[in-house]
Short mmCIF file of C-alpha atoms in Angstrom, two decimals:
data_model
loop_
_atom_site.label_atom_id
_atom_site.label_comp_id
_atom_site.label_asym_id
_atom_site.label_seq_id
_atom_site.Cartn_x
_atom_site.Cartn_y
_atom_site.Cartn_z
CA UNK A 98 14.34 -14.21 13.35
CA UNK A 99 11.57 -16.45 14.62
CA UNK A 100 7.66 -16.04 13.17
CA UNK A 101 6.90 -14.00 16.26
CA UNK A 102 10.14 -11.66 15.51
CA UNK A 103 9.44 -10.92 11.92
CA UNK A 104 5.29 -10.38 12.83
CA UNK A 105 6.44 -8.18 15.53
CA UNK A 106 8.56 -6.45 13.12
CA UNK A 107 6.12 -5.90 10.47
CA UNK A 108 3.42 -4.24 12.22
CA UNK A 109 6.01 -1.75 13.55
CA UNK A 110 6.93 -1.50 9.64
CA UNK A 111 3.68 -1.05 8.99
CA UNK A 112 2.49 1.15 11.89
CA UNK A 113 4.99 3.69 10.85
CA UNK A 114 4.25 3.51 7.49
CA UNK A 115 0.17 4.14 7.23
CA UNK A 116 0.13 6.59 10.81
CA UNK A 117 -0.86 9.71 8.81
CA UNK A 118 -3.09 8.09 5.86
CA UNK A 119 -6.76 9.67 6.19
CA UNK A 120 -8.35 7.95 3.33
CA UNK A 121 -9.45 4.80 5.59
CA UNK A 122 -6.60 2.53 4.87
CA UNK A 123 -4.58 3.86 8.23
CA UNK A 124 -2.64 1.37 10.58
CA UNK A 125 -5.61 1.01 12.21
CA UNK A 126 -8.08 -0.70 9.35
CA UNK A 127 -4.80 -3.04 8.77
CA UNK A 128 -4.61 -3.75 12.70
CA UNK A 129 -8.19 -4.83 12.20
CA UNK A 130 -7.66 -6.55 9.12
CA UNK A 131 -4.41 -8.33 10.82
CA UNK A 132 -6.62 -9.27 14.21
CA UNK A 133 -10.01 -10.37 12.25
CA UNK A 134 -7.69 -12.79 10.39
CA UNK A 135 -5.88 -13.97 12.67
CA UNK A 136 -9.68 -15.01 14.40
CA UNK A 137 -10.66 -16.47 10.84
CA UNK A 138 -7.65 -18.51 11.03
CA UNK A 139 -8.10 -19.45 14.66
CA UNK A 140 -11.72 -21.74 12.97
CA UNK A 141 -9.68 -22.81 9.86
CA UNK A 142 -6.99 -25.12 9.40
CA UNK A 143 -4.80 -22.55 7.50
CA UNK A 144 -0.89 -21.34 8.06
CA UNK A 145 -1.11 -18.81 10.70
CA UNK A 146 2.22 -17.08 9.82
CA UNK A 147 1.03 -16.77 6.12
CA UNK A 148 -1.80 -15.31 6.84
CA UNK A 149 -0.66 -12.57 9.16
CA UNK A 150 2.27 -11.80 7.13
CA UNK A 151 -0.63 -11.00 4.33
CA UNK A 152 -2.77 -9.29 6.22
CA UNK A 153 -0.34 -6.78 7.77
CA UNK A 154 1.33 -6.25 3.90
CA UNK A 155 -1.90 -6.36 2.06
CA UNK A 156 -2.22 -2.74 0.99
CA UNK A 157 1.72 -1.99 1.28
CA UNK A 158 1.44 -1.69 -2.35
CA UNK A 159 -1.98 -1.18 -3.09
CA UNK A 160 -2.99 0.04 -6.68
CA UNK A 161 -5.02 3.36 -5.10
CA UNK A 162 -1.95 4.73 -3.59
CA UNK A 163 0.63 4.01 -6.46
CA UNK A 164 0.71 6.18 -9.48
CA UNK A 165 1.54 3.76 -11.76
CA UNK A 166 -1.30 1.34 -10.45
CA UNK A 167 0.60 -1.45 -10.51
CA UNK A 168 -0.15 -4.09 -8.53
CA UNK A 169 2.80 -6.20 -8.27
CA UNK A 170 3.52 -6.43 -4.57
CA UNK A 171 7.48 -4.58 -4.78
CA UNK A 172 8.01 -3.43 -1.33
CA UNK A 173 6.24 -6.35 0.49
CA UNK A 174 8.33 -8.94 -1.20
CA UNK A 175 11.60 -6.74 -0.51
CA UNK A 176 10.01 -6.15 3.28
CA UNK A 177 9.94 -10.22 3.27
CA UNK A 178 13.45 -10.33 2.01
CA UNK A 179 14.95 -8.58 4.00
CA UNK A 180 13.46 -10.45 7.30
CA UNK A 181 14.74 -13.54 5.88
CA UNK A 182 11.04 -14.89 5.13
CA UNK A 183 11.48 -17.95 3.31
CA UNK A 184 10.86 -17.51 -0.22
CA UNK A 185 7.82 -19.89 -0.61
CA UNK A 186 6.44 -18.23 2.06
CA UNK A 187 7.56 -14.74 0.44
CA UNK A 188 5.45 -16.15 -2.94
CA UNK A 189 2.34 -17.45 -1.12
CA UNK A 190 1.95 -13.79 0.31
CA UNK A 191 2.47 -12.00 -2.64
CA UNK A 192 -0.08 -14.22 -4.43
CA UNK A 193 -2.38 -13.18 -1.75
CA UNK A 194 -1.83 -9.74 -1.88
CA UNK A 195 -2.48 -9.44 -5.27
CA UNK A 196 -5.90 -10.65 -5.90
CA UNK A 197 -6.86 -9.54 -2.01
CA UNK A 198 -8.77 -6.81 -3.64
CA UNK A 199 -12.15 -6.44 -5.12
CA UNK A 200 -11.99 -5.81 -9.17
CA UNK A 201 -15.12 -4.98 -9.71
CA UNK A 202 -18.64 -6.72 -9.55
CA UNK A 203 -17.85 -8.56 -12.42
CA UNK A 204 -14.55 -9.07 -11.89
CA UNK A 205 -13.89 -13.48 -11.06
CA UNK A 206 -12.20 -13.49 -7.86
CA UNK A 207 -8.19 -15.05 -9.01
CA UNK A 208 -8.07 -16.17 -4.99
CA UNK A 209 -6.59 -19.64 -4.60
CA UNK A 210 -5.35 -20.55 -1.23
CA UNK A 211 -7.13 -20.97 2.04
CA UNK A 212 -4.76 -18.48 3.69
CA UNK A 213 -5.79 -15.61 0.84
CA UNK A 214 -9.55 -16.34 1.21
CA UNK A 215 -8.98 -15.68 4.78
CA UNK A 216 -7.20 -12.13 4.13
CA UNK A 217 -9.78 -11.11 1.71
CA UNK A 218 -12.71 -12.29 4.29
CA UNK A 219 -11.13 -9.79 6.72
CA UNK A 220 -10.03 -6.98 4.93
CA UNK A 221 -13.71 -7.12 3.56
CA UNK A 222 -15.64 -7.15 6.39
CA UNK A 223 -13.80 -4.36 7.75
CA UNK A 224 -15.68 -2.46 4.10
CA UNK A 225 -18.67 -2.86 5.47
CA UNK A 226 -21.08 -2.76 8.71
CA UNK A 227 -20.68 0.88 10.56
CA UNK A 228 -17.00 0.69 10.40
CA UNK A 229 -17.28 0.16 6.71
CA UNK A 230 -19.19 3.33 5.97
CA UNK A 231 -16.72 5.25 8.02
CA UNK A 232 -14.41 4.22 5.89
CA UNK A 233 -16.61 4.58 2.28
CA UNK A 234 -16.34 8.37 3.34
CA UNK A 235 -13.69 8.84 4.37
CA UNK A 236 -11.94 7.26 1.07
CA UNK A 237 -14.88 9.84 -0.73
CA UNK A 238 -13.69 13.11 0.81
CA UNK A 239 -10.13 11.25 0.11
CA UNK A 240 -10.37 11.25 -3.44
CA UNK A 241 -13.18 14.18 -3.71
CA UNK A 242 -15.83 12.67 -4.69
CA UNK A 243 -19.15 13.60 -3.83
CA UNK A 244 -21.07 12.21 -0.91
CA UNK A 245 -24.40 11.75 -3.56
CA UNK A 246 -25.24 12.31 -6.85
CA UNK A 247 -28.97 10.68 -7.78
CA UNK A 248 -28.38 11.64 -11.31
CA UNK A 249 -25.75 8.81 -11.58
CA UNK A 250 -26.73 5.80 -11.89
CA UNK A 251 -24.72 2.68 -10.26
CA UNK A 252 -22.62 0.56 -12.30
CA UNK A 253 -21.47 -3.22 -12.13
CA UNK A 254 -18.31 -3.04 -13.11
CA UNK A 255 -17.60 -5.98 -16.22
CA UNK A 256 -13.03 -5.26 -15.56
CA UNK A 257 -10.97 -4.24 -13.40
CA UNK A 258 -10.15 -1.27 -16.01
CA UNK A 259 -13.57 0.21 -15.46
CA UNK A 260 -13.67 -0.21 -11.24
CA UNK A 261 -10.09 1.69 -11.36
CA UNK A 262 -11.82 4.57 -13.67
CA UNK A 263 -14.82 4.97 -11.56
CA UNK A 264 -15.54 8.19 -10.15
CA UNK A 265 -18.83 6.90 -8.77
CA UNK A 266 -20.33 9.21 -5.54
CA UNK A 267 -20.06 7.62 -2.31
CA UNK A 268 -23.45 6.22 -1.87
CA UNK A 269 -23.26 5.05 -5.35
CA UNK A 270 -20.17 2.72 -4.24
CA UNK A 271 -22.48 0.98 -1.61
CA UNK A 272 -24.36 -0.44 -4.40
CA UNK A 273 -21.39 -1.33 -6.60
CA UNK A 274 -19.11 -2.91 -4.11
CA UNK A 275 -20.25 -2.48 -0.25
CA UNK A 276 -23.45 -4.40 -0.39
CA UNK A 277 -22.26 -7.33 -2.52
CA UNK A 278 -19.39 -8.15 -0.43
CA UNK A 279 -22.05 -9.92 1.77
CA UNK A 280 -21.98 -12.87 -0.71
CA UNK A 281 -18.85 -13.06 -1.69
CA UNK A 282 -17.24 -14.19 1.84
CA UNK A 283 -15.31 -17.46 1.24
CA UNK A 284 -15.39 -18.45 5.18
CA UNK A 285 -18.44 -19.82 7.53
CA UNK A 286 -17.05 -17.18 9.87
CA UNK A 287 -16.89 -14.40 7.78
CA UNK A 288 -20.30 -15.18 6.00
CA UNK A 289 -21.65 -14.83 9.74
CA UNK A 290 -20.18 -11.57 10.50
CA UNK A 291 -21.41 -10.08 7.12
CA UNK A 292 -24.89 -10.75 7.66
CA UNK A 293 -25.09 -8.55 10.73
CA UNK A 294 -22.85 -5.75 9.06
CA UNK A 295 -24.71 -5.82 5.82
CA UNK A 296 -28.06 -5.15 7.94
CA UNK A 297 -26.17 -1.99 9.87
CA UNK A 298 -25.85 -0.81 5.80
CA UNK A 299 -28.94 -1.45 4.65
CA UNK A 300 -30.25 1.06 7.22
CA UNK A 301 -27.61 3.43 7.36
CA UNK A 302 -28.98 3.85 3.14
CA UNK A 303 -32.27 4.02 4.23
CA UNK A 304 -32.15 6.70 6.58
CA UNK A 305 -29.63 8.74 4.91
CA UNK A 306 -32.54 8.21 1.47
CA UNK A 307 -34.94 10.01 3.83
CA UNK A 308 -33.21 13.04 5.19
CA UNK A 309 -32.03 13.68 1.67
CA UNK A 310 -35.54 13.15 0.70
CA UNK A 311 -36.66 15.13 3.40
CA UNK A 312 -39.15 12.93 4.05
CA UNK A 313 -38.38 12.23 7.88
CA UNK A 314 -39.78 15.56 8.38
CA UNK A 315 -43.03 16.19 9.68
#
């Protein structure tokens, strides 16, 4: 199969596979994930192929959504395999997948190649602006977690350990993940984009603080 085949292939893997997840990490936060790379990539002199190959497998085996939270990327590699991706290529993508994810605020970011800081700028800015707090609730309601809770405080996670055991309230994971992402972009591009989509936050928290408040009542 050519690049184009085995892309074209994937995202109907993929499509099939995430169609009925509600928790925000449907085929639809990947197709933006996928798309928002590829236009990354498109101002970066990265490998094109690696990077879409990453982006469309990046939560195939994600640690949320596998009991044993283990991170080692099984069924992309085997996906890869079995499209005859060459295995350099195969290892570049699993590298990428896993240490796409944030750790915790912490956590040192284990991201090496230009292709993975690319992934990780995308599937991060799609965790944050209006689409991101979609998502932040919808993952909440996922996992039932309250919406608020202003008798727990935030925490900065110091290991990955601690981010998996959170059971932090939604608006508490603004402040220990959502709002930080801002500065941890690795690309020009993506830096751009957060700084508008951080702002759409920042609001969002304000005016969500006053109706809970009750203090946009007159």
């Amino acid at each position: 199969m050519t690049h184009t085949d085995i892309i074209q292939k994937t995202s109907e893997y993929i499509k099939q596979e995430f169609s009925d997840d509600s928790s925000g990490h449907d085929w639809w936060h990947i197709y933006r994930v996928w798309k928002n790379a590829v236009t990354i990539c498109k101002h970066e002199t990265a490998d094109l192929f690696v990077v879409e190959l990453a982006a469309l497998l990046h939560d195939l085996d994600d640690w949320k959504f596998n009991e044993s939270e283990d991170e080692t990327p099984h069924r992309a590699k085997a996906w890869m395999q079995k499209c005859g991706v060459d295995p350099r290529v195969n290892q570049q993508v699993c590298e990428i997948i896993m240490n796409v994810s944030y750790k915790g605020a912490q956590v040192e970011n284990k991201m090496k190649s230009l292709e993975g800081f690319i992934v990780q700028d995308a599937d991060r800015l799609d965790a944050i602006g209006a689409i991101g707090i979609g998502r932040a609730f919808a993952y909440g309601g996922y996992k039932n977690r309250p919406m608020y809770d202003p008798e727990t405080s935030n925490q900065m996670h110091a290991s990955f350990e601690d981010y998996k055991n959170s059971k932090s309230a939604t608006i508490n994971h603004f402040y220990e993940k959502l709002l930080l992402l801002k500065d941890m972009m690795n690309t020009v591009t993506a830096k751009r984009i957060a700084e508008q989509r951080h702002e759409v936050m920042l609001k969002f928290l304000d005016q969500f603080m006053n109706e809970w408040e009750g203090s946009d009542i007159q």
